[in-house]
Coordinates of C-alpha atoms and ligand atoms in Angstrom, one line a residue:
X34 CA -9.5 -50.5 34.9
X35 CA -11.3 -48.4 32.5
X36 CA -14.7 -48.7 32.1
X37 CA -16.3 -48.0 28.9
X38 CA -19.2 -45.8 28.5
X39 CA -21.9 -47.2 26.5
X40 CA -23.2 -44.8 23.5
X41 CA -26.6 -43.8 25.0
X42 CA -24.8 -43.4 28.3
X43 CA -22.4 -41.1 26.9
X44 CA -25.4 -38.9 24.9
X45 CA -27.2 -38.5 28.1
X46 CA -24.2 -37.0 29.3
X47 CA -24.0 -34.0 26.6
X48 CA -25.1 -31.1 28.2
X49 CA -28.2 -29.2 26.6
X50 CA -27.6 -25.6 25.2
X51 CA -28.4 -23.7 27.9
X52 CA -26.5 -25.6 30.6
X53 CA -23.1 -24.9 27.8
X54 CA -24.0 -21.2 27.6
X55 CA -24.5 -20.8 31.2
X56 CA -20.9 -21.3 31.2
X57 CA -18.7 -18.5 32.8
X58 CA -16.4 -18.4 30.2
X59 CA -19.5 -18.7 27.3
X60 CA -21.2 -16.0 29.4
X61 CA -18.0 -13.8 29.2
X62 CA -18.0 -14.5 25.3
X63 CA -21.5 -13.7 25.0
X64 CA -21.2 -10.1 26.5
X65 CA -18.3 -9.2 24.0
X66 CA -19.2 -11.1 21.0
X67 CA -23.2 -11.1 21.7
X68 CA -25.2 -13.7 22.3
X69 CA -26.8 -14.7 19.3
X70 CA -23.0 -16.1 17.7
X71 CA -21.9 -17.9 21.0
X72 CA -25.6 -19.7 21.2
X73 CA -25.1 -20.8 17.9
X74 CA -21.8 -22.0 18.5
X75 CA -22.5 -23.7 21.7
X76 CA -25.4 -25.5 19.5
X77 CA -22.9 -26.5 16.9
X78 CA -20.3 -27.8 19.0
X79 CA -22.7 -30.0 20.8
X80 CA -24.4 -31.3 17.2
X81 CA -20.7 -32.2 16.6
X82 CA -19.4 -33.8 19.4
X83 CA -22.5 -35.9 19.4
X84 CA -22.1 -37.4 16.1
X85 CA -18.4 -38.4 16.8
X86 CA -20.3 -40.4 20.0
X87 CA -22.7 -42.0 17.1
X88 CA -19.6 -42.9 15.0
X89 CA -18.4 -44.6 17.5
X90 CA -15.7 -42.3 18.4
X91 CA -14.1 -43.1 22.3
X92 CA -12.2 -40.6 22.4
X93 CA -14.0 -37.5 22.4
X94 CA -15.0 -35.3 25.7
X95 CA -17.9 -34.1 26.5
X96 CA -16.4 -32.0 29.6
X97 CA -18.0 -28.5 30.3
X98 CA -14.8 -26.4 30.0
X99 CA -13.6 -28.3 27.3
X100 CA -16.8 -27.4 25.3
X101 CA -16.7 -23.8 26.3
X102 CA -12.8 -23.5 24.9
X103 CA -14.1 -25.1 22.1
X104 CA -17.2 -22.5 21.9
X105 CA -14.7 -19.4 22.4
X106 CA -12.2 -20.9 19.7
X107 CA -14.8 -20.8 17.1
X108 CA -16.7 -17.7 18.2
X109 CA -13.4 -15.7 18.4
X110 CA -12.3 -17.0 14.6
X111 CA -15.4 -15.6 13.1
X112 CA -13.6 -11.9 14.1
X113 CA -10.2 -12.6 12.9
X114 CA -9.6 -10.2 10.2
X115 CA -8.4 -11.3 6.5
X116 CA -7.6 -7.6 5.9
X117 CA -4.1 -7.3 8.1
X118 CA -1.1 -6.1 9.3
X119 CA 2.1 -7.9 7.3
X120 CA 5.2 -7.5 8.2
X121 CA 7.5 -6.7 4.6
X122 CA 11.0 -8.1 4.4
X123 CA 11.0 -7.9 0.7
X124 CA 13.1 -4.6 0.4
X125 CA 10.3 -3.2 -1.9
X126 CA 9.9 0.2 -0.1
X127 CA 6.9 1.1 -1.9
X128 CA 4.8 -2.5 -2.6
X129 CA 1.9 -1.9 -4.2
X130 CA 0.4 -5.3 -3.1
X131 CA 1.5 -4.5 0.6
X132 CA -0.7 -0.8 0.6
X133 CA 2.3 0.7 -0.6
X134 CA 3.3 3.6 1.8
X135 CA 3.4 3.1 5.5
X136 CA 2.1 6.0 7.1
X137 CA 3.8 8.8 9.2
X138 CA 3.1 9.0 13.3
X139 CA 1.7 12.6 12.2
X140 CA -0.6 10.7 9.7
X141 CA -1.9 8.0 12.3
X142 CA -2.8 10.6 15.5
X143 CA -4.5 12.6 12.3
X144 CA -6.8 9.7 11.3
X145 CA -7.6 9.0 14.7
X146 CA -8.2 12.4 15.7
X147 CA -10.5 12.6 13.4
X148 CA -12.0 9.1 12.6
X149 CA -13.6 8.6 16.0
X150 CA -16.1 11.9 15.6
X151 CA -17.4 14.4 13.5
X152 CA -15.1 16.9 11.7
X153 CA -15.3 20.3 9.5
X154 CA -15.2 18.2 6.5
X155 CA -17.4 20.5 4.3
X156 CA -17.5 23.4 7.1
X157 CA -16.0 26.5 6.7
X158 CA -15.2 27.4 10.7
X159 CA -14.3 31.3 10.4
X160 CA -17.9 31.9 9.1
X161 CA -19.8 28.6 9.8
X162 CA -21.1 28.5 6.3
X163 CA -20.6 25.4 4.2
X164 CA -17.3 25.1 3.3
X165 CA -14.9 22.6 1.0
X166 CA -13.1 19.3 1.5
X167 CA -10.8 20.7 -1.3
X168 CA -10.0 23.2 0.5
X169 CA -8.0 22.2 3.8
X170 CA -4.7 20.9 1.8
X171 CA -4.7 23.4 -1.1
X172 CA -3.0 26.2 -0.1
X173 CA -0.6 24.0 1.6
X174 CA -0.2 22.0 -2.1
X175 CA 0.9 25.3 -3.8
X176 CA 3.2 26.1 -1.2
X177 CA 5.1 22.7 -1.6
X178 CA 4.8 22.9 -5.5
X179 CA 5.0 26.2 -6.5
X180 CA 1.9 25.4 -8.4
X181 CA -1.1 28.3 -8.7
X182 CA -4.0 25.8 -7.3
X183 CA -4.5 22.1 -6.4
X184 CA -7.2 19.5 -6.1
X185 CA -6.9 16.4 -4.5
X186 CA -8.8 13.2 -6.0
X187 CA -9.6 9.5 -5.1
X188 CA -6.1 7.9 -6.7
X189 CA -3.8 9.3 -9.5
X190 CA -5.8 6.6 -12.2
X191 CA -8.8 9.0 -11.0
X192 CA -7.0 12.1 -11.4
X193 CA -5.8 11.0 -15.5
X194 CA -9.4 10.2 -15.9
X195 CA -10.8 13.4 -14.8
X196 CA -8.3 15.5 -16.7
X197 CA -8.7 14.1 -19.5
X198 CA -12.8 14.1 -19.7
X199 CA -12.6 17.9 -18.7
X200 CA -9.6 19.1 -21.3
X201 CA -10.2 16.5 -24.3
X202 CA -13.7 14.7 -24.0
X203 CA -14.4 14.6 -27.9
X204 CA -11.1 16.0 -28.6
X205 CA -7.5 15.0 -29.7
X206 CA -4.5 14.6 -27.1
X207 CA -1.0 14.1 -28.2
X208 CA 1.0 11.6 -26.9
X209 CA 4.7 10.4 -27.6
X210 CA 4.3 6.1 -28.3
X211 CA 7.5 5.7 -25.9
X212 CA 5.2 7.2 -23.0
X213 CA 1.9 4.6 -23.5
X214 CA 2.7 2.5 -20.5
X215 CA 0.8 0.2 -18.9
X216 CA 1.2 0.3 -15.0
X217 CA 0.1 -2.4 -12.4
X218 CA -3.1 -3.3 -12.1
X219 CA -3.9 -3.3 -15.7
X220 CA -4.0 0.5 -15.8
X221 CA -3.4 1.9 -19.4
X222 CA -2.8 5.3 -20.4
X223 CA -4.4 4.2 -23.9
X224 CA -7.5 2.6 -22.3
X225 CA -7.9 5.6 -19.8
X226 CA -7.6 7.9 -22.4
X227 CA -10.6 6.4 -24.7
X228 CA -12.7 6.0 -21.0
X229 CA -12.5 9.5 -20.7
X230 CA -13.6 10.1 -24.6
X231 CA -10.0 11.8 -25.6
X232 CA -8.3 10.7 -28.7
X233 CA -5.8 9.7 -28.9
X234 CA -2.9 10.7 -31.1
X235 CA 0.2 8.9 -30.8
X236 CA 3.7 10.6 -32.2
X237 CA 7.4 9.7 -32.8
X238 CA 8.6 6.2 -32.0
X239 CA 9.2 3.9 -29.0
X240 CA 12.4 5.5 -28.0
X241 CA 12.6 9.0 -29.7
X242 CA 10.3 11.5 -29.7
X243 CA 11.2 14.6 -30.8
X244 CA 9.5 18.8 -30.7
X245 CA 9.1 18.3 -34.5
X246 CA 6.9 15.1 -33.9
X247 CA 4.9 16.8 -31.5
X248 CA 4.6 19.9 -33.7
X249 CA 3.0 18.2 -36.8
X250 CA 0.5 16.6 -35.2
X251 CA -0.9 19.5 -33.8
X252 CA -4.3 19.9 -35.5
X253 CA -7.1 22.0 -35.0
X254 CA -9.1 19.5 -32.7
X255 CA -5.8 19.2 -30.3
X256 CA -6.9 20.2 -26.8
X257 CA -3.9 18.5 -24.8
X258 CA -0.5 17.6 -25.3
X259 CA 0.0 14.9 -22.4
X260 CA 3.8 13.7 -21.3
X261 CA 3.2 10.5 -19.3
X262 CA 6.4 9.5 -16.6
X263 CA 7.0 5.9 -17.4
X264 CA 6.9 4.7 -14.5
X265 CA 7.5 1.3 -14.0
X266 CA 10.0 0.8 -17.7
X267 CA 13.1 2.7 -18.8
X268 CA 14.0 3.2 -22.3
X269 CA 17.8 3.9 -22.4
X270 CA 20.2 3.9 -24.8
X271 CA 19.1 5.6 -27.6
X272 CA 16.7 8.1 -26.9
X273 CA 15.3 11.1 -27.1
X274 CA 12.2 13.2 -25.3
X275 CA 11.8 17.0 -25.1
X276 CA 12.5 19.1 -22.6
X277 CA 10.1 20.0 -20.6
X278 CA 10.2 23.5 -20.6
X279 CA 10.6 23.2 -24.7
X280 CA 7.5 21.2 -25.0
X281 CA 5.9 23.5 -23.2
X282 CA 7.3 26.6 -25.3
X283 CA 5.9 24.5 -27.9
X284 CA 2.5 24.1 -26.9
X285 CA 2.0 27.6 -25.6
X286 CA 3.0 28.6 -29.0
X287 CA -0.4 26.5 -30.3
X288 CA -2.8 28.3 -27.5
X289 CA -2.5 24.0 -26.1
X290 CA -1.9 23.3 -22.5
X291 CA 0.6 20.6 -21.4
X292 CA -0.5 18.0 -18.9
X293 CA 2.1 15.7 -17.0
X294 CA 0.8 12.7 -15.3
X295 CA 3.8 12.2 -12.6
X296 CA 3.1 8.8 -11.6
X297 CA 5.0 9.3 -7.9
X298 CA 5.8 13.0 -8.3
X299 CA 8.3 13.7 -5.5
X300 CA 7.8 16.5 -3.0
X301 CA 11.7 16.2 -2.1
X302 CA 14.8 16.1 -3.7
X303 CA 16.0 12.5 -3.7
X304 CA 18.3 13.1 -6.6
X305 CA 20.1 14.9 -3.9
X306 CA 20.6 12.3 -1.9
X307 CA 22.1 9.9 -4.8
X308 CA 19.0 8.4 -5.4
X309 CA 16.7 8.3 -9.3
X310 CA 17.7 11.6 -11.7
X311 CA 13.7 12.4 -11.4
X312 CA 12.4 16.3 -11.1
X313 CA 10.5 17.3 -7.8
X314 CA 6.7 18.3 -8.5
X315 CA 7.9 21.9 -7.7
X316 CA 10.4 21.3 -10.8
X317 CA 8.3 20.2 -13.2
X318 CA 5.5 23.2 -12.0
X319 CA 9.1 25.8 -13.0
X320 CA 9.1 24.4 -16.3
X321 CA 5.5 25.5 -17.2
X322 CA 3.3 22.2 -17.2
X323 CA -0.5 23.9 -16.9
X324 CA -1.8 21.0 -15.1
X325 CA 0.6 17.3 -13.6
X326 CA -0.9 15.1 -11.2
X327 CA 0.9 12.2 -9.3
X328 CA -0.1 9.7 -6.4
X329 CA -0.2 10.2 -2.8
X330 CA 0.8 6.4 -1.4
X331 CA 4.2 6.7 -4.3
X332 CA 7.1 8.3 -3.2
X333 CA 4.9 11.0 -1.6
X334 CA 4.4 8.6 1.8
X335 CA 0.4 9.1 2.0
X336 CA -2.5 7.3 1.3
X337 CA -4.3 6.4 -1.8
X338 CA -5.0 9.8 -3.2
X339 CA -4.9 11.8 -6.5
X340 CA -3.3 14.9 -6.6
X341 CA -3.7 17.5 -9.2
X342 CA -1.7 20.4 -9.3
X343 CA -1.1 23.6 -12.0
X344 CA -2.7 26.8 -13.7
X345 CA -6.3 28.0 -11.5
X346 CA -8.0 28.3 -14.7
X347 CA -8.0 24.6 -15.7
X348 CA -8.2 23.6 -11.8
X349 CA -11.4 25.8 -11.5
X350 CA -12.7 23.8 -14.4
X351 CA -11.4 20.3 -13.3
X352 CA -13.6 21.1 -9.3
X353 CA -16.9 22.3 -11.3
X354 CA -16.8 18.6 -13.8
X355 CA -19.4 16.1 -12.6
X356 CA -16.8 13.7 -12.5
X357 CA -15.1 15.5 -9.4
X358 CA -17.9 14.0 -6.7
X359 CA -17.4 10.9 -8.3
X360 CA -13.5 10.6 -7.2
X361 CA -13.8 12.6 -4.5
X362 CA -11.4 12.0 -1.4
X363 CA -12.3 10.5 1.3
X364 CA -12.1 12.3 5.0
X365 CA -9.9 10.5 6.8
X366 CA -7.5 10.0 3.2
X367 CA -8.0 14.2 3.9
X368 CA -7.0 13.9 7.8
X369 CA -3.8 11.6 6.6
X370 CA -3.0 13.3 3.4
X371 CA -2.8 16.5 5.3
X372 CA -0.4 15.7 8.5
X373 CA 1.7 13.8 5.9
X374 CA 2.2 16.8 3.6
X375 CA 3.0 19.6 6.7
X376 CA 6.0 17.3 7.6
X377 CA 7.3 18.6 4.3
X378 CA 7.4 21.9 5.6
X379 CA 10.6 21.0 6.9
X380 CA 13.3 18.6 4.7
X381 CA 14.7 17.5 7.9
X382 CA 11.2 16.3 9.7
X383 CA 9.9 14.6 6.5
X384 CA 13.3 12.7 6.3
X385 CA 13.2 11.9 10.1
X386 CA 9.2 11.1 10.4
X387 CA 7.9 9.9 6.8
X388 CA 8.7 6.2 6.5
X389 CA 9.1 5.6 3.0
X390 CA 12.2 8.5 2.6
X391 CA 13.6 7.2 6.1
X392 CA 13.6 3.5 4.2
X393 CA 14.7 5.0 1.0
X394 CA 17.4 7.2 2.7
X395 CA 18.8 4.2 4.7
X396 CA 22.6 2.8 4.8
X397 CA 23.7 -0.4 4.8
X398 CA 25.6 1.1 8.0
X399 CA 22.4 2.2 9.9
X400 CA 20.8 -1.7 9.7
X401 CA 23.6 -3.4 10.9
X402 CA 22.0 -3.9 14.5
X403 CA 18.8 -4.5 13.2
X404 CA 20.2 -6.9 10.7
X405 CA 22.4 -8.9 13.6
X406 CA 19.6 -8.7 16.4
X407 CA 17.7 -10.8 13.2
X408 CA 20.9 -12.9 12.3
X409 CA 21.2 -13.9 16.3
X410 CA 17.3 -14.5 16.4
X411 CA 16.8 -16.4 13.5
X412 CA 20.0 -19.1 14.5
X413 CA 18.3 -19.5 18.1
X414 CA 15.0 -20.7 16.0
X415 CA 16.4 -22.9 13.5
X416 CA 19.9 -23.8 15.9
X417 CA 21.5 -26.3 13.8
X418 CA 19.0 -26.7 11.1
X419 CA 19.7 -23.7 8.9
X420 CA 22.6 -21.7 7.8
X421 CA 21.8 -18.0 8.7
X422 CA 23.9 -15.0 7.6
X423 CA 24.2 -11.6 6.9
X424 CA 24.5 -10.3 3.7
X425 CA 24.9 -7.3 1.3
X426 CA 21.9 -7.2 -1.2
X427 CA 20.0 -4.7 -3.0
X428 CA 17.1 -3.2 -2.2
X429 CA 14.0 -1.4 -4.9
X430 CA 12.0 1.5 -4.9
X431 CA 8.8 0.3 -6.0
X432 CA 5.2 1.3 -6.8
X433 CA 6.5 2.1 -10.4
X434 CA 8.9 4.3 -9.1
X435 CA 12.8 4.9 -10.0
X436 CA 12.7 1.2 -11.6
X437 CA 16.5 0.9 -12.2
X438 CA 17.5 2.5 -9.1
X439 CA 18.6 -0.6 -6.7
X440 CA 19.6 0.8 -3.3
X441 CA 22.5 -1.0 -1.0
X442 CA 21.0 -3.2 1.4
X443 CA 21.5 -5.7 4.6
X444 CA 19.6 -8.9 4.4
X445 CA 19.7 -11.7 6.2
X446 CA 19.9 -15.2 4.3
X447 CA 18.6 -18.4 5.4
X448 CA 19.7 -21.6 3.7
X449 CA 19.7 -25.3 4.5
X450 CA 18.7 -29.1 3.1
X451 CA 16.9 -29.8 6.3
X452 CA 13.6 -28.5 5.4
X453 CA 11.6 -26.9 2.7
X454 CA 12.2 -23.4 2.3
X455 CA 9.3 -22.8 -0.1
X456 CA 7.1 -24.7 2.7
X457 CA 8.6 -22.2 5.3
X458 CA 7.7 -19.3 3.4
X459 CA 4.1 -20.7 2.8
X460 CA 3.5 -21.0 6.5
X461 CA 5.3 -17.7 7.3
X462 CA 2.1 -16.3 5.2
X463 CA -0.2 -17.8 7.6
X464 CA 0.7 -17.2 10.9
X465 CA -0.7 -14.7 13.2
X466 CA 1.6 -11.8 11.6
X467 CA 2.6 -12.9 8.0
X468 CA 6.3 -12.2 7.2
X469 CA 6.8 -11.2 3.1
X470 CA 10.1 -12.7 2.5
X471 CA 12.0 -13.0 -0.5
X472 CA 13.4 -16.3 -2.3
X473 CA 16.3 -16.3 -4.5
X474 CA 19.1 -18.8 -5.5
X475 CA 18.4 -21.3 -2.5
X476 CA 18.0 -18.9 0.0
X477 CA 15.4 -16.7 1.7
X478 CA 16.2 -13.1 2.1
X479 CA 15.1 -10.8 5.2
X480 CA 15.6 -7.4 3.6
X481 CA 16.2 -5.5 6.9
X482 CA 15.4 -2.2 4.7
X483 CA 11.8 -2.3 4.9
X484 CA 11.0 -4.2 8.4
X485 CA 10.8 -1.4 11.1
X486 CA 13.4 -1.5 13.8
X487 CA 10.2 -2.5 16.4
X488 CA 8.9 -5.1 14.6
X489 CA 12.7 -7.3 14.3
X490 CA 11.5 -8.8 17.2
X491 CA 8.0 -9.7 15.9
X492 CA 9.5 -11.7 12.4
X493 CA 11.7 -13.8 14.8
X494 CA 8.2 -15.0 16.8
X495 CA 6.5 -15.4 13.3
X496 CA 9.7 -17.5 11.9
X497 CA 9.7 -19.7 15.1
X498 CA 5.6 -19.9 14.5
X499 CA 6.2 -20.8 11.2
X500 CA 8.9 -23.5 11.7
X501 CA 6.6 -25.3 14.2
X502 CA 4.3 -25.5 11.9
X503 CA 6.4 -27.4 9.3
X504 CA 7.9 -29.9 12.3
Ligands
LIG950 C1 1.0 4.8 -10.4 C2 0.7 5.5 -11.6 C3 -0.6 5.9 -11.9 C4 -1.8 5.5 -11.0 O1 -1.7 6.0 -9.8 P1 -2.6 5.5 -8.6 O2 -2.5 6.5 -7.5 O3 -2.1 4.1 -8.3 O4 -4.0 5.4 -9.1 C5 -0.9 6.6 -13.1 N1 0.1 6.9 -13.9 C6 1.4 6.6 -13.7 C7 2.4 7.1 -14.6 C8 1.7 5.9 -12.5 O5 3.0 5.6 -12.3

């Protein structure tokens, strides 16, 4: 027979603080997460069980070790992080609200290498005088462009801003009105343009813009003619922009330098491979362009960074504005941007080791494993609860890059009547490792494209976390 405790019997039996920290397991806690958290925790955890006794609660334990796990569960939640790994099954290779480009092997052992101590940063080590930060990727920029000199920047929204305050602060800048584009993240050429102080002087029409346009607004306060890539929208149909190289006859003509922001600016030819009709960086540097910039977490495959490339005369300018410390890069966006662009050195090793042109370059053909070892997973987790199947799709680019270009895809679909999939792909966002997933016509999508062959395994063991957690 069970004997019920009275209330004051059961307070008395709370341990105190001390006794709870003295615990071996709250002792353990306290060397890694220090003492002043699990002491507060233990305090708490007492406070709490003690006024479930008061309301009258039977149920509840006041039991050492059940109190320490209790201690150690909230302790050890305080140091979760909210900035995380996701897995993406979207088939967005570059998503800008997944960080975009994952990074190379190269890029990692780079960041690490030089994250955990002290680097030459600003040091020049053949003379041990002060050196540059510019300096350590810039000679290899020019040889992967073609371009004269280079300058690397915070993000390519920094680099717009900074060539534009150098070149047209309190001048004119022509621009062709099909080429105004707004980007994610409410960036606007138009609204970057007046930030920087340049006016703005929009020719032509939406979709034609032609040299003559270009030619009559030239005025004696021009100090830029600017071609924007627009990015993330395609005019087609009828349609009509200069060539590049005619533009640039143009404004030579007019004593005007041309500037070309890129948007992803590709340091390989993907139009090779079938994929976008865009120019490589190292093309649109042939055609004359005195100064482009483009983004080095776009098709590039780096991390956030700006990168400027053209004529040394209107680099040397853009390193001596104020603005330059301002947007500077960051070392270890240096260590990452630098291991990332040597791969290019070789077509072969950047297709084999950077991740976004491995996704981008990827067959149908070369996922099938992946996309069955998924299939078979997936049907052990939901067994007769959901249909699961392997299917042809379409894969996108992303990051305002090659918007029309859809790519040929495996996915795996999901469907059923069982169970909510909406409420599935809610909790598939808060499990340990958070699985992206895509919902169309009744069905959720796995994208094998973009989920790593090493992590197949981990989006089964988020799926069956995820489908315990609806019941
Ligand atoms: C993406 C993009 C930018 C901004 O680049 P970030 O590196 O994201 O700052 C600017 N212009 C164009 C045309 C773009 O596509």
């Amino acid at each position: 027979m069970r004997i019920e405790k009275s209330e004051a019997e059961r307070l008395r039996r709370l341990p105190a603080v001390h006794l709870l920290l003295s615990h071996p397991l709250c002792k353990q806690l306290a060397d890694r997460r220090g003492h002043k958290l699990v002491s507060s925790a233990c305090g708490d955890v007492i406070a709490e069980v003690r006024a479930k006794i008061l309301q009258g609660d039977q149920a509840v334990e006041a039991d050492l070790d059940l109190l320490a796990d209790r201690v150690a569960e909230r302790v050890n939640r305080q140091f979760d992080l909210n900035y995380r790994a996701v897995i993406n099954a979207t088939g967005v290779v570059l998503h800008t609200n997944l960080g975009r480009a994952p990074l190379a092997e190269a890029a990692i052992e780079a960041i690490e290498a030089t994250a955990r101590g002290y680097t030459n940063l600003e040091l020049d080590l053949s003379t041990g005088e002060r050196g540059s930060r510019y300096q350590h990727v810039e000679r290899l920029i020019c040889d992967l462009t073609g371009a004269e000199a280079a300058l690397v920047v915070n993000n390519n929204a920094a680099a717009v801003l900074l060539v534009l305050t150098e070149m047209a602060k309190g001048k004119s800048v022509i621009i062709s009105r099909g080429q105004l584009v707004e980007i994610g993240g409410s960036f606007r050429v138009s609204e970057v343009m007046q930030a920087s102080g340049a006016q703005l002087v929009e020719v032509g029409t939406t979709n034609k813009t032609r040299e003559s346009d270009y030619e009559r607004a030239i005025a004696e306060d021009t100090a830029l003619i600017m071609r924007v890539h627009t990015s993330n929208f395609r005019v087609v149909g009828f349609t009509y922009q200069p060539q590049m190289s005619d533009l640039v006859a143009l404004a030579h003509a007019h004593n005007i330098p041309v500037y070309e922001d890129l948007g992803s600016g590709s340091l390989f030819d993907l139009q090779a491979h079938s994929i976008g009709d865009e120019p490589t960086v190292r093309e649109t540097v042939q055609a004359g362009v005195d100064l482009c910039s483009f983004s080095g977490d776009k098709l590039l495959g780096a991390t956030q960074a700006g990168i400027i490339v053209g004529k040394q005369e209107y680099i040397q300018r853009l390193k001596k504005n104020q603005l330059t410390r301002a947007l500077r890069v960051d070392k270890l966006t240096l260590a990452a941007l630098e291991a990332t662009l040597r791969l290019y050195l070789d077509d072969e090793l950047a297709k084999r080791e950077n991740p976004t042109l491995w996704m981008l370059l990827r067959t149908p053909d070369s996922m099938e494993q992946e996309a069955e070892r998924l299939c078979e997973g997936l049907r052990t987790v939901f067994s007769d609860r959901a249909e699961v199947a392997i299917e042809p799709g379409l894969s996108q680019v992303g990051g305002g890059s090659l918007p029309t270009e859809e790519l040929p895809t495996l996915r795996v679909a999901v469907r059923t009547d069982q169970f909510s999939l909406t409420r599935l792909e809610q909790e598939l966002r808060h499990v340990r490792l958070p699985v992206m997933t895509t919902m169309r016509k009744e069905a959720m999508h796995f994208d094998v494209r973009t989920i790593f062959p090493r992590e197949i395994e981990r989006v089964i063991d988020s799926v069956r976390d995820a489908f315990a957690r609806i019941g």
